Tab-separated table of C-alpha atoms in Angstrom:
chain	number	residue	atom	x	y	z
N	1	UNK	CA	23.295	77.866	144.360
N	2	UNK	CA	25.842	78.891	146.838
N	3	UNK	CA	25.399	80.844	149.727
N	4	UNK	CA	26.890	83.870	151.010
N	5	UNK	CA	26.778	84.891	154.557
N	6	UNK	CA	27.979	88.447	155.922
N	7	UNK	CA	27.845	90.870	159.066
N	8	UNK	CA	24.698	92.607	158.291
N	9	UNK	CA	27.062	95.991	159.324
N	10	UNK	CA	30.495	97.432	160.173
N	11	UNK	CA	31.993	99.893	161.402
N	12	UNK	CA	35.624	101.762	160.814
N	13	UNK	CA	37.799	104.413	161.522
N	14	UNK	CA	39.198	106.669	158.716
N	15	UNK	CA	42.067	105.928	157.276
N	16	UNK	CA	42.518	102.342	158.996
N	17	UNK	CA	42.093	99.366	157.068
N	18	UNK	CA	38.518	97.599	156.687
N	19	UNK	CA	38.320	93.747	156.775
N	20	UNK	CA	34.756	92.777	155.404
N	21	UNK	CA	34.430	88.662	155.941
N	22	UNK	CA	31.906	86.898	153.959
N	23	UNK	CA	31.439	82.741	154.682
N	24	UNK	CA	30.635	80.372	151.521
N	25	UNK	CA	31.119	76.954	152.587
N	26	UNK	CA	29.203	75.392	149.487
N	27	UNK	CA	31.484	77.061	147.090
N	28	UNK	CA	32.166	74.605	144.373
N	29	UNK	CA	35.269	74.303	142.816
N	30	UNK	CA	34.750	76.092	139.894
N	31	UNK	CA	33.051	79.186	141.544
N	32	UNK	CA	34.203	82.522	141.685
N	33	UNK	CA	34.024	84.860	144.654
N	34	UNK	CA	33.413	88.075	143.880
N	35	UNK	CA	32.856	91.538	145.691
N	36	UNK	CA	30.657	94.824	144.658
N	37	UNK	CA	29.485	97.539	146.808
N	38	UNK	CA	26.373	99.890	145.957
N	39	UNK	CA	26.614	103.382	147.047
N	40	UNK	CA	22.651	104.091	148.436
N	41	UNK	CA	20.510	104.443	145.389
N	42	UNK	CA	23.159	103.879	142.586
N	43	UNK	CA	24.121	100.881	140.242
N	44	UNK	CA	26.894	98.183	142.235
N	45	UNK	CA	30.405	98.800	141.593
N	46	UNK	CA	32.551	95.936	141.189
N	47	UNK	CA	35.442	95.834	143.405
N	48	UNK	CA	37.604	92.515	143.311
N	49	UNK	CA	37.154	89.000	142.385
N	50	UNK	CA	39.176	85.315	142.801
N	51	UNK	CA	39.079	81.846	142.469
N	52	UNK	CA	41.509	80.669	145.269
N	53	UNK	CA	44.513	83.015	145.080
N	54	UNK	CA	44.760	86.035	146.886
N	55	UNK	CA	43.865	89.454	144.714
N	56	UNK	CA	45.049	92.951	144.249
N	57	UNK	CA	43.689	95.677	142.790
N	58	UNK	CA	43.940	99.379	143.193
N	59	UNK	CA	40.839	99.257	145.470
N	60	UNK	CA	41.221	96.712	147.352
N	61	UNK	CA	42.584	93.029	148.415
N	62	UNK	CA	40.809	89.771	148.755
N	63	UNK	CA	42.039	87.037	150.612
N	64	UNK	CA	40.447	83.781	150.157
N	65	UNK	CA	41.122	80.726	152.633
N	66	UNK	CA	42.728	77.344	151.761
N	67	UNK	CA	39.466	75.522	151.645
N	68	UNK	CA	37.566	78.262	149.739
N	69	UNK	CA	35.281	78.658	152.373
N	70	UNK	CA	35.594	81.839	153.440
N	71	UNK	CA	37.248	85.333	152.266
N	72	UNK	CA	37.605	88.649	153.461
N	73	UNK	CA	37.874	92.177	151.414
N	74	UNK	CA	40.348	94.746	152.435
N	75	UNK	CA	40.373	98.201	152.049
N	76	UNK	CA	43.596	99.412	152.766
N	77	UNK	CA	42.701	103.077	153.816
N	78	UNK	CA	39.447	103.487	154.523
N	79	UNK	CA	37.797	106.821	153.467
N	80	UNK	CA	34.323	108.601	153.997
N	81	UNK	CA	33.579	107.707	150.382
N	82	UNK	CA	33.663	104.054	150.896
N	83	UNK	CA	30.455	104.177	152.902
N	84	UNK	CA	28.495	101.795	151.321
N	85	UNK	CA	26.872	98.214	151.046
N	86	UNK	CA	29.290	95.594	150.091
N	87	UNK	CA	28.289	92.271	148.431
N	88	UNK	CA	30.237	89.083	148.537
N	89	UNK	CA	28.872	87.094	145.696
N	90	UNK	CA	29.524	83.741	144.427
N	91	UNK	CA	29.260	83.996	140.777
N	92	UNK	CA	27.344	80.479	140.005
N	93	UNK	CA	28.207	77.625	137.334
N	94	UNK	CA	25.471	76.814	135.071
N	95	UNK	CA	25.029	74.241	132.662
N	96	UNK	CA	25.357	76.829	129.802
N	97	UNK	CA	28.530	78.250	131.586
N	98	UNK	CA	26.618	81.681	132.086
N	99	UNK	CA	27.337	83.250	134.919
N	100	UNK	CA	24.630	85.220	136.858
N	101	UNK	CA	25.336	87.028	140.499
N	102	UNK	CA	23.267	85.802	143.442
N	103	UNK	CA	23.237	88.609	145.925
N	104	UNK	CA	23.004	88.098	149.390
N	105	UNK	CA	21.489	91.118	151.716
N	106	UNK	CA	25.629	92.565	151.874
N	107	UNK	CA	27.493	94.436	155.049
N	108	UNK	CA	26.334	97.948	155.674
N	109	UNK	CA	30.087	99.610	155.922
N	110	UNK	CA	30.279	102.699	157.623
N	111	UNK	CA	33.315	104.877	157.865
N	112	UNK	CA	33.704	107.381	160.769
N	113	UNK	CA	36.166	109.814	161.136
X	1	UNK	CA	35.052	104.513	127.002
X	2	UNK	CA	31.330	105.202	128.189
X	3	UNK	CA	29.839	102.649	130.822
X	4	UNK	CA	26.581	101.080	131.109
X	5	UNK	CA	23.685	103.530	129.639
X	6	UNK	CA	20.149	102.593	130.895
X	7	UNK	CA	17.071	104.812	129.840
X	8	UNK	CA	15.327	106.388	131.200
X	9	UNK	CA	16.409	107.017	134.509
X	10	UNK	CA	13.168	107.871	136.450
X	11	UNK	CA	9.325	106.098	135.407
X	12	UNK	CA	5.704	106.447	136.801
X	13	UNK	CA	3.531	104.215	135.740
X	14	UNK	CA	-0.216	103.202	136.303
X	15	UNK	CA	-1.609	99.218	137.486
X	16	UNK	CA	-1.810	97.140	134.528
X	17	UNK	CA	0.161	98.853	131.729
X	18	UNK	CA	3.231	97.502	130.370
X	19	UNK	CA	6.309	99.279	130.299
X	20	UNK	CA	9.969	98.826	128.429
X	21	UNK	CA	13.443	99.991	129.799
X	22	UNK	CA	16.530	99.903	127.484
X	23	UNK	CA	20.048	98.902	128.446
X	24	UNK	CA	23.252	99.695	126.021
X	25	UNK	CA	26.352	97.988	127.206
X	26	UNK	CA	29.472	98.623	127.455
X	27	UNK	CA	31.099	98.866	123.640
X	28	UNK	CA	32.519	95.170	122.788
X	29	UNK	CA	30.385	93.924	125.370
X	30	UNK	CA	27.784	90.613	124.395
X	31	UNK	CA	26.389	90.094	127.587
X	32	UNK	CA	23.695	91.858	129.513
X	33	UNK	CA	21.847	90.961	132.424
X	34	UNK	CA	19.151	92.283	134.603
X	35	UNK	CA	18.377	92.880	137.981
X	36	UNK	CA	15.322	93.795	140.133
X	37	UNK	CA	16.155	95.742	143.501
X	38	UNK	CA	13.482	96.265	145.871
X	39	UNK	CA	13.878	96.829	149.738
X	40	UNK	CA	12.009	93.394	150.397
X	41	UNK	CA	13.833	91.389	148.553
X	42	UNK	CA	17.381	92.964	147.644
X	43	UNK	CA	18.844	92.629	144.128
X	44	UNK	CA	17.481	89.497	142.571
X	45	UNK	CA	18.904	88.037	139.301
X	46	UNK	CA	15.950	88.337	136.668
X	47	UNK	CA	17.810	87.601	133.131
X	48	UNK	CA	21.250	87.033	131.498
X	49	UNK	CA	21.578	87.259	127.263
X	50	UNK	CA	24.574	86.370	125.349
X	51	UNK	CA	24.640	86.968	121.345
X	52	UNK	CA	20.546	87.699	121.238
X	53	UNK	CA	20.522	84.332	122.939
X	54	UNK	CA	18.671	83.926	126.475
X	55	UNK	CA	21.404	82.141	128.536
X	56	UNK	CA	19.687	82.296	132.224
X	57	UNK	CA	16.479	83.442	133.674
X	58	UNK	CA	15.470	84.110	137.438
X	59	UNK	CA	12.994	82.868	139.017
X	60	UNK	CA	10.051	86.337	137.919
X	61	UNK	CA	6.692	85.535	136.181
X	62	UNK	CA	6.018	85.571	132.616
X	63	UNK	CA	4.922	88.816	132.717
X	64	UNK	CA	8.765	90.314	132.405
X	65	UNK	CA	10.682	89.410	129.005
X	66	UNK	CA	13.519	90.607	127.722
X	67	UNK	CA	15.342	90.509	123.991
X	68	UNK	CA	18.805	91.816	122.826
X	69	UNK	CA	19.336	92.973	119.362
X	70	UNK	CA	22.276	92.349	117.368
X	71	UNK	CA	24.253	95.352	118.547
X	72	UNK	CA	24.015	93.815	121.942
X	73	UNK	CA	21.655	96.566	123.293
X	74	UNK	CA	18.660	95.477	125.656
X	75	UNK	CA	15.313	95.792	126.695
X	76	UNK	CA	12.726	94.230	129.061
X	77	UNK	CA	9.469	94.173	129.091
X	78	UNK	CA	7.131	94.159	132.211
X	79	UNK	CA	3.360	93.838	131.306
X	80	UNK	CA	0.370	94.125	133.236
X	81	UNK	CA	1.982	96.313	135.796
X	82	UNK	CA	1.626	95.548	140.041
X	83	UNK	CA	1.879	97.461	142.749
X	84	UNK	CA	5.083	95.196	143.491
X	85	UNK	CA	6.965	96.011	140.044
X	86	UNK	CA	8.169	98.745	141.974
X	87	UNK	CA	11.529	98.954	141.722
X	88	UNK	CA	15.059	99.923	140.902
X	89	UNK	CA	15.822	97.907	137.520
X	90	UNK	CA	19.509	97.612	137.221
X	91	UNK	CA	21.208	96.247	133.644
X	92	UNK	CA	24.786	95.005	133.665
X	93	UNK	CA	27.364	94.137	130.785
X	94	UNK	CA	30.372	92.053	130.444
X	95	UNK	CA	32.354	90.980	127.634
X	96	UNK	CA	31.185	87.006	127.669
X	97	UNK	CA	29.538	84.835	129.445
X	98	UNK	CA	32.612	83.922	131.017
X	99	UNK	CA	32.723	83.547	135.340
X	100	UNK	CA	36.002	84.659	135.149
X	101	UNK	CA	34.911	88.129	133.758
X	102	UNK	CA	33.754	91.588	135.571
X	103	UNK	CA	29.742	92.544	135.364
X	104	UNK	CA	29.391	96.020	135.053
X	105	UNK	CA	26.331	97.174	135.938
X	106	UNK	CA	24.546	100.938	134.689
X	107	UNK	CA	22.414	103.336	137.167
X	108	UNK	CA	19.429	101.854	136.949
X	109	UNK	CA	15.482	102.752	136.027
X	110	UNK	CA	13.423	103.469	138.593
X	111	UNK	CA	10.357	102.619	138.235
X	112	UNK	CA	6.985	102.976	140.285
X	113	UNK	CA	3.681	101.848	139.813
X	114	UNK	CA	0.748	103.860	140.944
């Protein structure tokens, strides 16, 4: 299964943008990177996800390197509210073409103001 | 539209019983998975169902099971409670099976064993 690697915390100012990297160099090609974040003691919430093009949502962006092998999440505006764990996933192939989330131990985000 | 409903909420329960925790997806929604979160070990992948079909399992002993009925709601099954079954039980739904597709996930049971 691929591997996720992230800062195990962050830090950032209100209202400035927060860049969240996450490292998956045994992404395969058909692999999806995907983002959540889990407000303490509450279900995740999923954020953003791509395949090798840059994304845009209302939450956030994700930018995703040439070789796949890394990515970073971008929250434009960072608020108090977006305190939280965030989770870069790869969402694995199987041989059934399900589709389950490995979770990695996610970057503690805190925003100060 | 309502999001991921997962009852109950809050469970005690003693060493060595069995307990069951329901999951109803979102509507239109055929997938469901599960999830065990415990400080130890984070949020591990336990099951994945797709059209009352068991598509994936994690890597959890025998003693949890799961089903989904035909209306796509869930349930899992721990038996013969531990100590270590303590934990925040977390259901998510998409619409298939799809990796190109959203999870959802609800609020989660949590559950302790005493």
């Amino acid at each position: 299964d691929a591997k996720t690697t992230q800062p195990t915390s962050m830090d950032c100012a209100e209202g400035r943008a927060a860049n969240l990297p996450c490292n998956h160099s045994t992404i395969s090609g058909n692999e999806y990177v995907y983002w959540y974040r889990q407000i303490h003691s509450q279900g995740p919430q999923y954020i953003i996800h791509g395949l090798k093009n840059n994304e845009t949502n209302e939450m956030a962006s994700l930018i995703i390197t040439e070789d796949r092998k890394s990515s970073t999440l971008i929250l434009p505006h960072a608020t108090l509210r977006d305190t939280a764990v965030y989770y870069c996933i790869v969402r694995v192939a199987g041989s059934s073409n399900t589709g389950k989330l490995i979770f990695g131990q996610g970057t503690t985000l805190q925003v100060k103001p | 539209k309502a999001g991921v409903t997962q009852t109950p909420r809050y469970l005690i329960k003693t060493r060595g019983q069995q307990v069951t925790l329901s999951c109803s997806p979102i509507s239109g929604h055929r997938s469901v998975s599960w999830y065990q979160q415990t400080p130890g070990q984070g949020l591990q992948f336990l099951f994945e169902y797709f059209s009352e079909t068991q598509r994936n399992k994690g890597n959890f002993p025998g003693r949890f099971s799961g089903r989904q009925f035909s209306n796509s709601r869930s349930e899992m099954n721990v038996s013969t409670l531990e100590l270590g079954d303590s934990a925040l039980y977390l259901c998510a739904s998409s619409p298939t099976v799809s990796m190109n597709t959203e999870a959802f996930f609800g609020q989660g049971t949590r559950l302790t064993v005493v």
